[in-house]
Coordinates of C-alpha atoms in Angstrom, one line a residue:
Chain A
X18 CA -5.3 66.0 -8.1
X19 CA -9.0 65.8 -7.4
X20 CA -9.5 64.2 -10.8
X21 CA -6.9 61.6 -9.9
X22 CA -8.5 60.9 -6.6
X23 CA -11.9 60.4 -8.3
X24 CA -10.1 58.3 -10.8
X25 CA -8.8 56.0 -8.1
X26 CA -12.3 55.7 -6.6
X27 CA -13.8 54.9 -10.0
X28 CA -11.1 52.4 -10.8
X29 CA -11.6 50.8 -7.4
X30 CA -15.4 50.4 -8.1
X31 CA -14.7 49.0 -11.6
X32 CA -12.1 46.6 -10.3
X33 CA -14.4 45.4 -7.4
X34 CA -17.3 45.1 -9.8
X35 CA -15.4 43.1 -12.3
X36 CA -14.0 40.8 -9.6
X37 CA -17.5 40.4 -8.2
X38 CA -18.7 39.4 -11.6
X39 CA -15.9 36.9 -12.0
X40 CA -16.5 35.3 -8.6
X41 CA -20.3 35.2 -9.2
X42 CA -19.7 33.6 -12.6
X43 CA -17.5 31.0 -11.0
X44 CA -19.9 30.3 -8.1
X45 CA -22.9 30.2 -10.5
X46 CA -21.6 26.9 -11.7
X47 CA -22.8 23.7 -10.0
X48 CA -21.5 23.6 -6.5
X49 CA -20.5 20.1 -5.2
X50 CA -23.5 19.2 -3.1
X51 CA -21.9 16.4 -1.1
X52 CA -24.7 13.8 -1.0
X53 CA -22.6 11.5 1.1
X54 CA -23.0 11.2 4.9
X55 CA -20.3 13.3 6.5
X56 CA -17.6 11.6 8.6
X57 CA -16.2 14.9 9.9
X58 CA -17.4 18.5 10.0
X59 CA -17.0 20.8 7.0
X60 CA -16.9 23.8 9.4
X61 CA -14.0 22.3 11.3
X62 CA -12.1 21.7 8.0
X63 CA -12.8 25.3 6.9
X64 CA -11.7 26.7 10.2
X65 CA -8.5 24.7 9.9
X66 CA -8.0 25.8 6.3
X67 CA -8.3 29.5 7.2
X68 CA -6.4 29.2 10.5
X69 CA -4.0 26.6 11.8
X70 CA -3.6 25.1 8.3
X71 CA -1.9 28.3 7.1
X72 CA 0.9 28.0 9.7
X73 CA 4.2 27.1 8.1
X74 CA 4.7 24.0 10.3
X75 CA 1.4 22.5 9.2
X76 CA 2.6 22.1 5.6
X77 CA 5.7 20.3 4.4
X78 CA 5.8 22.6 1.4
X79 CA 6.1 25.7 3.7
X80 CA 8.6 24.1 5.9
X81 CA 10.8 23.2 2.9
X82 CA 10.5 26.6 1.4
X83 CA 10.3 28.7 4.5
X84 CA 12.0 31.7 3.0
X85 CA 9.6 31.8 0.0
X86 CA 6.6 31.1 2.2
X87 CA 7.4 33.8 4.7
X88 CA 8.4 36.1 1.8
X89 CA 5.0 35.6 0.4
X90 CA 3.3 36.5 3.7
X91 CA 5.5 39.6 4.1
X92 CA 4.8 40.6 0.5
X93 CA 1.1 40.4 0.9
X94 CA 1.2 42.3 4.2
X95 CA 3.1 45.0 2.3
X96 CA 0.3 45.0 -0.4
X97 CA -2.3 45.6 2.3
X98 CA -0.1 48.5 3.7
X99 CA 0.2 49.8 0.1
X100 CA -3.6 49.9 -0.1
X101 CA -3.7 51.5 3.3
X102 CA -1.4 54.3 2.0
X103 CA -3.6 54.6 -1.2
X104 CA -6.7 54.9 0.9
X105 CA -5.2 57.6 3.2
X106 CA -3.9 59.7 0.3
X107 CA -7.0 59.3 -1.8
X108 CA -9.4 60.3 0.9
X109 CA -6.9 62.7 2.6
X110 CA -7.2 60.9 5.9
X111 CA -4.9 62.2 8.7
X112 CA -3.3 59.1 10.0
X113 CA -1.3 59.1 13.3
X114 CA 2.4 59.0 12.7
X115 CA 2.6 55.5 14.2
X116 CA 0.3 54.1 11.5
X117 CA 2.3 55.9 8.8
X118 CA 5.5 54.2 10.2
X119 CA 3.8 50.8 10.3
X120 CA 2.6 51.2 6.6
X121 CA 6.0 52.4 5.5
X122 CA 7.8 49.5 7.3
X123 CA 5.3 46.9 6.0
X124 CA 5.4 48.4 2.5
X125 CA 9.2 48.5 2.5
X126 CA 9.6 44.9 3.7
X127 CA 6.8 43.9 1.3
X128 CA 8.7 45.5 -1.6
X129 CA 11.9 43.8 -0.7
X130 CA 10.1 40.4 -0.4
X131 CA 8.3 41.0 -3.7
X132 CA 11.6 41.7 -5.5
X133 CA 13.1 38.6 -3.8
X134 CA 10.2 36.5 -5.1
X135 CA 10.6 38.0 -8.6
X136 CA 14.3 37.2 -8.6
X137 CA 13.5 33.6 -7.5
X138 CA 11.0 33.2 -10.3
X139 CA 13.5 34.6 -12.8
X140 CA 16.6 32.7 -11.6
X141 CA 15.3 29.3 -10.7
X142 CA 14.9 27.3 -14.0
X143 CA 11.8 25.4 -13.0
X144 CA 10.1 28.5 -11.6
X145 CA 10.9 30.4 -14.7
X146 CA 9.6 27.7 -17.0
X147 CA 6.5 27.3 -15.0
X148 CA 5.7 31.0 -15.3
X149 CA 3.9 32.9 -18.0
X150 CA 4.6 36.6 -18.7
X151 CA 1.6 37.5 -16.5
X152 CA 3.4 35.9 -13.5
X153 CA 6.3 38.3 -13.9
X154 CA 4.1 41.2 -14.9
X155 CA 1.8 40.9 -11.9
X156 CA 4.8 40.9 -9.5
X157 CA 6.5 43.8 -11.2
X158 CA 3.2 45.9 -11.3
X159 CA 2.7 45.3 -7.6
X160 CA 6.4 46.1 -6.8
X161 CA 6.1 49.3 -8.7
X162 CA 2.9 50.1 -6.8
X163 CA 4.6 49.5 -3.4
X164 CA 7.6 51.6 -4.5
X165 CA 5.3 54.4 -5.6
X166 CA 3.3 54.1 -2.3
X167 CA 6.4 54.5 -0.3
X168 CA 7.6 57.4 -2.3
X169 CA 4.2 59.1 -2.0
X170 CA 4.1 58.5 1.7
X171 CA 7.4 60.5 2.1
X172 CA 7.1 63.1 -0.7
X173 CA 3.9 64.9 -1.7
X174 CA 5.3 65.5 -5.2
X175 CA 5.1 61.7 -5.8
X176 CA 1.4 61.5 -4.8
X177 CA -0.1 62.3 -8.3
X178 CA 2.2 59.7 -9.9
X179 CA 1.2 57.1 -7.3
X180 CA -2.5 57.9 -7.7
X181 CA -2.2 57.7 -11.5
X182 CA -0.4 54.4 -11.3
X183 CA -2.9 53.0 -8.9
X184 CA -5.7 53.6 -11.4
X185 CA -3.8 51.4 -13.9
X186 CA -3.1 48.7 -11.3
X187 CA -6.7 48.6 -10.0
X188 CA -8.0 48.2 -13.6
X189 CA -5.5 45.5 -14.2
X190 CA -6.4 43.4 -11.2
X191 CA -9.4 41.6 -12.7
X192 CA -7.7 41.0 -16.0
X193 CA -4.6 39.2 -14.9
X194 CA -3.1 36.9 -12.2
X195 CA -3.6 39.4 -9.4
X196 CA -7.3 38.4 -9.3
X197 CA -6.2 35.3 -7.3
X198 CA -6.5 37.6 -4.3
X199 CA -10.3 37.2 -4.5
X200 CA -10.2 33.5 -5.2
X201 CA -7.7 32.6 -2.5
X202 CA -10.3 32.6 0.3
X203 CA -12.8 30.7 -1.7
X204 CA -10.2 28.1 -2.6
X205 CA -9.2 27.7 1.1
X206 CA -12.9 27.4 2.1
X207 CA -13.5 24.8 -0.6
X208 CA -10.4 22.8 0.4
X209 CA -11.4 22.9 4.1
X210 CA -15.0 21.9 3.3
X211 CA -13.9 18.9 1.1
X212 CA -11.4 17.4 3.6
X213 CA -13.4 18.4 6.7
X214 CA -16.5 16.6 5.4
X215 CA -14.5 13.5 4.9
X216 CA -13.0 13.7 8.4
X217 CA -9.4 14.0 6.9
X218 CA -8.9 17.5 8.3
X219 CA -8.1 18.9 10.7
X220 CA -5.3 16.4 11.5
X221 CA -4.8 15.6 15.2
X222 CA -2.4 17.8 17.0
X223 CA 1.0 16.6 18.1
X224 CA 1.1 13.3 16.2
X225 CA 4.7 12.1 16.0
X226 CA 6.4 12.1 12.6
X227 CA 3.9 13.9 10.5
Chain B
X13 CA -8.4 1.1 -31.1
X14 CA -5.3 2.2 -29.3
X15 CA -5.0 5.6 -27.6
X16 CA -2.6 6.7 -30.3
X17 CA -5.0 5.7 -33.1
X18 CA -7.8 7.6 -31.3
X19 CA -5.6 10.6 -31.0
X20 CA -4.7 10.5 -34.7
X21 CA -8.4 10.3 -35.7
X22 CA -9.4 13.4 -33.8
X23 CA -11.0 16.1 -35.9
X24 CA -11.0 19.8 -35.2
X25 CA -14.7 19.6 -34.0
X26 CA -13.7 16.9 -31.5
X27 CA -11.4 19.4 -29.8
X28 CA -14.3 21.9 -29.7
X29 CA -16.5 19.2 -28.2
X30 CA -13.8 18.4 -25.6
X31 CA -13.7 22.1 -24.6
X32 CA -17.5 22.1 -24.1
X33 CA -17.1 18.9 -22.0
X34 CA -14.5 20.6 -19.9
X35 CA -16.8 23.6 -19.5
X36 CA -19.6 21.3 -18.3
X37 CA -17.3 19.3 -16.0
X38 CA -15.8 22.2 -14.1
X39 CA -17.9 22.9 -11.1
X40 CA -17.6 26.0 -8.9
X41 CA -14.8 24.6 -6.8
X42 CA -12.8 23.6 -9.8
X43 CA -13.0 27.1 -11.4
X44 CA -12.1 28.7 -8.0
X45 CA -9.1 26.3 -7.9
X46 CA -8.0 27.2 -11.5
X47 CA -8.3 30.9 -10.8
X48 CA -6.2 30.6 -7.6
X49 CA -3.0 29.0 -8.7
X50 CA -0.1 31.4 -8.6
X51 CA 2.5 28.9 -9.9
X52 CA 4.7 29.4 -6.9
X53 CA 5.9 25.8 -7.3
X54 CA 6.1 25.1 -3.6
X55 CA 4.1 22.0 -4.2
X56 CA 6.9 20.4 -6.1
X57 CA 8.4 18.2 -3.3
X58 CA 5.0 16.9 -2.3
X59 CA 4.9 14.8 -5.4
X60 CA 6.7 11.5 -5.5
X61 CA 7.1 11.7 -9.2
X62 CA 9.0 15.0 -8.9
X63 CA 11.1 13.8 -6.0
X64 CA 12.1 10.9 -8.2
X65 CA 12.8 12.5 -11.6
X66 CA 13.1 16.2 -10.8
X67 CA 11.3 16.8 -14.1
X68 CA 9.4 20.1 -14.4
X69 CA 6.4 18.2 -15.8
X70 CA 6.1 16.3 -12.6
X71 CA 5.5 19.4 -10.5
X72 CA 1.8 19.4 -9.5
X73 CA 1.5 23.0 -10.4
X74 CA 2.8 22.2 -13.9
X75 CA 0.2 19.4 -14.3
X76 CA -2.6 21.8 -13.1
X77 CA -1.3 24.5 -15.4
X78 CA -2.1 22.2 -18.4
X79 CA -5.7 22.6 -17.5
X80 CA -5.4 26.2 -16.5
X81 CA -4.0 27.3 -19.8
X82 CA -6.8 25.6 -21.8
X83 CA -9.3 27.1 -19.4
X84 CA -7.9 30.5 -19.9
X85 CA -7.8 30.2 -23.7
X86 CA -11.4 29.0 -24.1
X87 CA -13.3 29.8 -20.9
X88 CA -11.8 32.9 -19.4
X89 CA -12.3 36.5 -20.8
X90 CA -8.8 37.6 -19.5
X91 CA -7.1 34.7 -21.2
X92 CA -9.0 35.1 -24.5
X93 CA -8.0 38.8 -24.6
X94 CA -4.4 38.4 -23.6
X95 CA -3.4 34.9 -24.8
X96 CA 0.4 35.1 -24.8
X97 CA 0.5 37.3 -21.7
X98 CA -1.6 34.9 -19.7
X99 CA 0.0 31.7 -21.1
X100 CA -3.4 30.6 -22.6
X101 CA -3.2 27.6 -25.0
X102 CA -5.4 26.2 -27.7
X103 CA -6.7 22.7 -26.9
X104 CA -5.2 20.8 -29.9
X105 CA -3.5 17.5 -30.5
X106 CA -0.2 18.7 -29.1
X107 CA -1.9 19.8 -25.9
X108 CA -3.8 16.5 -25.7
X109 CA -0.6 14.6 -25.9
X110 CA 0.8 16.5 -22.9
X111 CA -2.4 16.0 -21.0
X112 CA -2.2 12.2 -21.5
X113 CA 1.5 12.1 -20.5
X114 CA 1.1 14.2 -17.4
X115 CA -2.4 13.8 -16.2
X116 CA -2.5 10.1 -16.6
X117 CA 1.2 9.2 -16.7
X118 CA 2.6 11.5 -13.9
X119 CA -0.2 11.5 -11.3
X120 CA -1.7 9.0 -9.0
X121 CA -4.4 11.4 -7.8
X122 CA -2.9 10.8 -4.3
X123 CA -3.8 14.4 -3.1
X124 CA -0.5 15.0 -1.3
X125 CA -0.1 18.2 -3.3
X126 CA -3.5 19.4 -2.4
X127 CA -2.7 19.2 1.3
X128 CA 0.6 21.1 0.7
X129 CA -0.7 23.7 -1.6
X130 CA -0.5 27.1 0.0
X131 CA -3.7 28.2 -1.8
X132 CA -5.6 25.0 -0.9
X133 CA -6.1 23.9 -4.5
X134 CA -7.6 20.4 -4.8
X135 CA -5.3 19.5 -7.7
X136 CA -6.3 15.8 -8.0
X137 CA -10.0 16.8 -8.2
X138 CA -9.2 19.1 -11.2
X139 CA -7.0 16.5 -12.8
X140 CA -9.7 13.9 -12.5
X141 CA -12.1 16.2 -14.3
X142 CA -9.5 16.7 -17.1
X143 CA -9.1 12.9 -17.3
X144 CA -12.9 12.8 -17.8
X145 CA -12.5 15.1 -20.9
X146 CA -9.8 12.7 -22.3
X147 CA -12.1 9.8 -21.5
X148 CA -14.9 11.4 -23.5
X149 CA -12.5 11.5 -26.5
X150 CA -11.7 7.8 -26.1
X151 CA -8.2 8.6 -24.9
X152 CA -7.9 6.6 -21.7
X153 CA -4.6 4.8 -21.8
X154 CA -4.6 1.2 -22.7
X155 CA -4.9 -1.1 -19.7
X156 CA -6.9 1.3 -17.6
X157 CA -9.4 1.5 -20.4
X158 CA -9.7 -2.2 -20.7
X159 CA -10.0 -2.6 -16.9
X160 CA -12.9 -0.2 -16.9
X161 CA -14.6 -1.8 -19.9
X162 CA -14.2 -5.3 -18.3
X163 CA -15.9 -4.1 -15.1
X164 CA -18.7 -2.5 -17.2
X165 CA -19.3 -5.5 -19.3
X166 CA -18.7 -8.4 -16.9
X167 CA -19.5 -6.9 -13.5
X168 CA -16.0 -7.0 -12.1
X169 CA -12.7 -5.7 -13.2
X170 CA -11.1 -9.1 -13.7
X171 CA -13.9 -10.6 -15.7
X172 CA -14.4 -13.4 -13.2
X173 CA -17.5 -15.4 -14.1
X174 CA -20.2 -16.1 -11.6
X175 CA -19.5 -19.8 -11.6
X176 CA -15.8 -19.3 -11.1
X177 CA -16.5 -16.9 -8.2
X178 CA -19.0 -19.2 -6.5
X179 CA -16.6 -22.2 -6.9
X180 CA -13.7 -20.2 -5.5
X181 CA -15.7 -19.1 -2.5
X182 CA -16.8 -22.7 -1.8
X183 CA -13.2 -23.8 -1.9
X184 CA -12.1 -21.0 0.4
X185 CA -14.9 -21.8 2.7
X186 CA -13.6 -25.3 3.1
X187 CA -10.1 -23.9 3.8
X188 CA -11.6 -21.6 6.4
X189 CA -13.5 -24.4 8.1
X190 CA -10.3 -26.5 8.2
X191 CA -8.4 -23.6 9.7
X192 CA -10.9 -22.8 12.3
X193 CA -11.9 -26.4 13.0
X194 CA -15.4 -25.3 12.9
X195 CA -17.8 -26.4 10.1
X196 CA -20.1 -23.5 10.9
X197 CA -17.5 -21.0 9.7
X198 CA -18.9 -19.5 6.5
X199 CA -18.1 -17.4 3.5
X200 CA -21.7 -16.7 2.8
X201 CA -23.1 -15.8 -0.6
X202 CA -26.5 -14.2 -1.0
X203 CA -27.4 -15.0 2.6
X204 CA -30.7 -13.6 3.8
X205 CA -30.9 -11.7 7.0
X206 CA -27.3 -10.5 6.9
X207 CA -26.4 -7.3 8.6
X208 CA -24.1 -6.2 5.8
X209 CA -23.0 -6.8 2.2
X210 CA -19.2 -7.3 2.0
X211 CA -17.6 -6.2 -1.2
X212 CA -14.2 -7.7 -2.2
X213 CA -11.5 -6.8 -4.6
X214 CA -11.5 -9.3 -7.5
X215 CA -7.7 -9.6 -7.0
X216 CA -8.5 -11.4 -3.7
X217 CA -10.1 -14.5 -5.2
X218 CA -7.6 -14.4 -8.1
X219 CA -4.3 -13.7 -6.4
X220 CA -4.8 -13.1 -2.7
X221 CA -7.3 -15.8 -1.5
X222 CA -5.8 -15.7 2.0
X223 CA -7.1 -12.2 2.5
X224 CA -10.6 -13.5 2.0
X225 CA -10.2 -16.4 4.5
X226 CA -8.6 -13.9 6.9
X227 CA -11.7 -11.8 6.8
X228 CA -13.9 -14.8 7.1
X229 CA -12.0 -15.9 10.2
X230 CA -12.3 -12.5 11.8
X231 CA -16.1 -12.2 11.0
X232 CA -16.5 -15.8 12.3
X233 CA -14.7 -15.0 15.6
X234 CA -16.8 -11.8 16.0
X235 CA -20.1 -13.7 15.4
X236 CA -21.1 -11.6 12.5
X237 CA -24.1 -12.0 10.2
X238 CA -22.8 -11.0 6.8
X239 CA -22.9 -11.9 3.2
X240 CA -21.2 -11.5 -0.2
X241 CA -23.0 -11.3 -3.5
X242 CA -22.8 -14.0 -6.1
X243 CA -23.0 -11.4 -8.9
X244 CA -21.8 -7.9 -8.2
X245 CA -19.2 -8.4 -5.6
X246 CA -16.5 -6.0 -6.8
X247 CA -15.4 -3.2 -4.4
X248 CA -13.3 -1.4 -7.1
X249 CA -14.4 1.2 -9.5
X250 CA -11.7 2.0 -12.0
X251 CA -13.8 4.6 -13.7
X252 CA -12.8 6.8 -10.7
X253 CA -9.3 6.7 -12.2
X254 CA -10.2 7.0 -15.9
X255 CA -12.5 10.0 -15.1
X256 CA -15.5 8.5 -16.8
X257 CA -18.4 9.5 -14.5
X258 CA -21.1 7.7 -16.5
X259 CA -19.4 4.3 -16.1
X260 CA -18.5 5.1 -12.5
X261 CA -22.2 5.8 -11.8
X262 CA -23.2 2.6 -13.6
X263 CA -20.9 0.5 -11.4
X264 CA -22.1 2.3 -8.3
X265 CA -25.7 1.8 -9.1
X266 CA -25.1 -2.0 -9.4
X267 CA -23.7 -2.1 -5.9
X268 CA -26.7 -0.1 -4.6
X269 CA -29.1 -2.5 -6.4
X270 CA -27.3 -5.5 -5.1
X271 CA -27.5 -4.2 -1.5
X272 CA -31.2 -3.6 -2.0
X273 CA -31.8 -7.0 -3.4
X274 CA -30.0 -8.7 -0.5
X275 CA -31.9 -6.6 2.1
X276 CA -28.9 -5.6 4.0
X277 CA -28.5 -2.5 6.3
X278 CA -25.0 -1.5 5.3
X279 CA -22.2 -2.1 2.9
X280 CA -18.7 -3.0 4.2
X281 CA -15.7 -2.4 1.9
X282 CA -12.7 -4.7 1.7
X283 CA -9.2 -3.3 2.1
X284 CA -9.1 -1.1 -1.0
X285 CA -8.2 2.5 -1.1
X286 CA -9.9 3.7 -4.2
X287 CA -12.8 1.3 -3.6
X288 CA -13.4 3.1 -0.3
X289 CA -13.3 6.6 -1.9
X290 CA -15.5 5.5 -4.8
X291 CA -18.2 3.8 -2.7
X292 CA -18.1 5.9 0.4
X293 CA -17.5 9.4 -1.0
X294 CA -17.9 9.5 -4.7
X295 CA -20.8 7.1 -5.4
X296 CA -23.4 9.5 -3.9
X297 CA -22.1 12.3 -6.1
X298 CA -22.1 10.1 -9.2
X299 CA -25.7 9.0 -8.4
X300 CA -26.7 12.5 -7.3
X301 CA -28.3 10.9 -4.2
X302 CA -27.4 9.2 -0.9
X303 CA -26.9 5.5 -1.5
X304 CA -29.4 4.7 1.3
X305 CA -26.9 2.4 3.0
X306 CA -24.3 3.0 5.7
X307 CA -21.0 2.5 3.8
X308 CA -17.9 1.8 5.9
X309 CA -14.4 0.2 5.6
X310 CA -13.8 -3.2 7.0
X311 CA -11.1 -1.5 9.1
X312 CA -13.8 0.6 10.9
X313 CA -15.9 -2.5 11.4
X314 CA -13.1 -4.6 12.8
X315 CA -11.8 -1.8 15.0
X316 CA -15.3 -1.5 16.4
X317 CA -15.4 -5.3 17.2
X318 CA -12.1 -4.9 19.1
X319 CA -13.5 -2.0 21.1
X320 CA -16.6 -4.1 21.9
X321 CA -14.4 -7.0 23.1
X322 CA -15.6 -9.3 20.4
X323 CA -12.1 -10.1 19.1
X324 CA -8.9 -11.1 21.0
X325 CA -5.4 -11.3 19.7
X326 CA -2.1 -12.8 20.6
X327 CA 0.5 -10.3 19.2
X328 CA 3.3 -12.7 20.1
X329 CA 2.3 -14.7 17.0
X330 CA 3.5 -11.7 14.9
X331 CA 6.9 -11.0 16.4
X332 CA 8.6 -9.4 13.4
X333 CA 8.7 -5.5 13.3
X334 CA 5.7 -4.3 11.2
X335 CA 5.3 -0.9 9.5
X336 CA 2.2 0.5 7.9
X337 CA 1.8 2.1 4.5
X338 CA -1.1 4.5 4.5
X339 CA -3.1 4.2 1.3
X340 CA -3.7 7.8 0.0
X341 CA -7.4 7.1 -0.9
X342 CA -8.2 5.6 2.4
X343 CA -6.3 8.1 4.6
X344 CA -5.7 11.5 3.0
X345 CA -8.7 11.4 0.8
X346 CA -10.8 9.1 2.8
X347 CA -10.4 10.1 6.5
X348 CA -9.7 6.5 7.8
X349 CA -6.5 7.2 9.7
X350 CA -6.4 5.5 13.1
X351 CA -8.4 2.3 12.7
X352 CA -5.6 0.4 10.9
X353 CA -3.1 1.5 13.5
X354 CA -5.4 0.5 16.3
X355 CA -5.8 -3.0 14.8
X356 CA -2.1 -3.5 14.2
X357 CA -1.2 -2.4 17.7
X358 CA -3.5 -5.2 18.9
X359 CA -2.2 -7.8 16.4
X360 CA 1.6 -7.4 16.3
X361 CA 4.3 -7.2 18.8
X362 CA 6.4 -4.4 17.3
X363 CA 4.7 -1.7 15.3
X364 CA 6.8 1.1 13.9
X365 CA 5.5 4.2 12.0
X366 CA 6.9 5.4 8.7
X367 CA 7.9 9.0 8.6
X368 CA 6.0 10.9 7.3
X369 CA 2.8 9.1 7.9
X370 CA -1.0 9.5 8.1
X371 CA -2.3 12.3 5.8
X372 CA 1.3 13.3 5.0
X373 CA 2.3 9.8 3.8
X374 CA 4.0 9.4 0.4
X375 CA 2.0 7.6 -2.3
X376 CA 3.5 4.1 -3.2
X377 CA 2.8 4.9 -6.8
X378 CA 0.2 2.2 -7.4
X379 CA -2.9 4.4 -7.4
X380 CA -4.4 6.6 -10.1
X381 CA -4.8 3.6 -12.3
X382 CA -1.0 3.4 -12.7
X383 CA -0.9 -0.4 -12.1
X384 CA -3.2 -0.9 -15.1
X385 CA -1.5 1.5 -17.5
X386 CA 1.5 -0.4 -18.9
X387 CA 2.7 2.6 -20.9
X388 CA 3.8 4.3 -17.7
X389 CA 5.0 1.2 -15.8
X390 CA 8.7 2.1 -15.7
X391 CA 7.9 5.6 -14.5
X392 CA 5.7 4.1 -11.8
X393 CA 8.3 1.7 -10.6
X394 CA 11.0 4.4 -10.6
X395 CA 8.7 6.9 -8.6
X396 CA 8.2 4.1 -6.1
X397 CA 11.8 4.7 -5.0
X398 CA 10.5 7.3 -2.5
X399 CA 8.3 4.8 -0.8
X400 CA 11.0 2.1 -0.9
X401 CA 13.5 4.4 0.9
X402 CA 10.8 5.3 3.5
X403 CA 10.2 1.6 4.2
X404 CA 13.9 0.9 4.4
X405 CA 14.4 3.6 7.1
X406 CA 11.9 1.9 9.4
X407 CA 14.0 -1.3 9.5
X408 CA 10.7 -3.2 9.6
X409 CA 10.5 -6.8 8.2
X410 CA 6.8 -6.6 7.3
X411 CA 4.9 -3.8 5.5
X412 CA 1.2 -3.9 6.2
X413 CA -1.3 -2.0 4.0
X414 CA -5.0 -2.0 3.8
X415 CA -5.3 -1.6 0.0
X416 CA -4.8 -4.1 -2.9
X417 CA -3.4 -1.6 -5.4
X418 CA -0.8 -0.7 -2.7
X419 CA -0.1 -4.4 -2.0
X420 CA 0.6 -5.1 -5.7
X421 CA 2.8 -2.0 -6.1
X422 CA 4.7 -2.6 -2.9
X423 CA 5.3 -6.2 -4.0
X424 CA 6.7 -4.9 -7.2
X425 CA 8.8 -2.3 -5.5
X426 CA 10.1 -5.0 -3.1
X427 CA 11.6 -6.8 -6.1
X428 CA 12.6 -3.8 -8.1
X429 CA 14.2 -1.8 -5.3
X430 CA 15.3 -4.9 -3.4
X431 CA 13.8 -3.8 -0.1
X432 CA 13.7 -7.3 1.4
X433 CA 10.4 -7.2 3.3
X434 CA 7.1 -9.1 3.4
X435 CA 4.0 -7.3 2.2
X436 CA 0.7 -8.2 3.9
X437 CA -2.7 -6.7 4.3
X438 CA -3.7 -5.4 7.8
X439 CA -6.4 -8.0 8.2
X440 CA -4.1 -10.9 7.2
X441 CA -1.8 -9.9 10.1
X442 CA -4.8 -9.5 12.4
X443 CA -6.1 -13.0 11.4
X444 CA -2.7 -14.6 12.0
X445 CA -2.7 -13.4 15.7
X446 CA -6.5 -13.8 16.2
X447 CA -7.4 -16.0 19.2
X448 CA -10.5 -18.0 18.2
X449 CA -13.2 -18.4 20.8
X450 CA -12.8 -21.5 22.9
X451 CA -9.1 -22.0 22.0

């Protein structure tokens, strides 16, 4: 057990280190300097991109695919809960029962949402053809992680299996699609900066017919 | 040489060179964007091509994925290790064909997908960089290629000679003086002491001369000191669409030098979407320096004159219902959103918005160099169905738009989809209802 716990910690460091290298490598490239005079404020665009701009009614794509969009949010909340469970079991933290319940609920809903998104990707022809094996694999790996986290949160016999599997998942993160988790925030910041600088974002509130 | 001939002549080392060019072209934002796409496909309905044909290849994520899979194969350790698993693809002739068909032929760089991407990926910015790679291989589709070459070689995208331009302006100036009844009304060329240099779209003297006299009338009424240039007068920069940054920079530097020569304080851009983005936002990046001039759209200038009380309108002269088409480059990618609405509300009796509008407007299909690329013309007209239906729903009789690519595309859609409207520029409508001083 102790070996597995140390394994999780080591895999976490390896994963974080590899992700940091990837991000630093990306950011070491020339960053758009924006020599033009601003018309708006990049900071306002960034604040929009990371805040109001994430709300489903701000984006037509989210409004049209509300189920998938909300499913995605629930899925990612579940992943955070899964990592919460992993942290608690790795470091043997005594969490209050209410927190365990919250983690289990979020993990359970997250797993259901993940399976739903997996089914959507597999069943819808365009989604299937747009996907590569990694798109399915990443989803399945995370779903298994959530299922294992839930099992481990209820039954101590499942903890070694969960910790062992988590080592694999952590090591996989920087290799495949799951690494988007690190790039997501950078992408949103870049988006907000670009449109904020040009004064195109944030859009005015309450305009009719947008 | 045609694009197909260029493609057939490519050697294995050319593909390697192209990958190196891609590696150089991708900046930090682009790489972050490429690493972020999860291929959720929620962007599909944001693209007018996809809404029209329902083709997988028209989904913005599918277009972006063309670049992602080459990036993975050649420039990402994960993709190099696990090629099939990550969907990485070799950059070869087959891939190049797909790039040309999708990145030139199914995209207007309108940016609607970027705004609707849940990850915030600036898809058109990445696609433009990929177009630059194709341009470096000599694979810019015919029509767009020749438009860029003509601008590089002659100084404007229609190859208008200096004498033809000067004569046309002289003729239009006479028309303006007759219309205003004022011999002091001018369309000045190379005037000293002017406040700003006005750049026009070469389509104006060629096909839309009334837009030039309309602007002249408005500037005359506002008592403006302005000038146009007798040589480099072109507001457009089609290298923005071809992706060729070196030619884009050359065209931008000519504009900068012309403004310096004429000793003006600022540059005012005619009603042109990509001309605005190119001169206002991209030129400083291509030149790696501020242009040294205030650059603004004529819409900003005219809206300012109205606020200052320098222009008066009689909207009763424009009684028909008018709707506004928002050019993507000016609005979504340019940040000029309310000025055109403000001007129209002064100049027409009945203004009705399209839905959706502003930054969520649908592209008409004329941007991205599509009007120049004959190979994709039928696809362009078909994809314009979305805009045509949007116009029909407004029940307007006139569609106003402050962009010449949009004007041309809307005129074509008007015939092709039998919309039955008049297409005008915003300032044409403004000039029609302008009350001249002393009248």
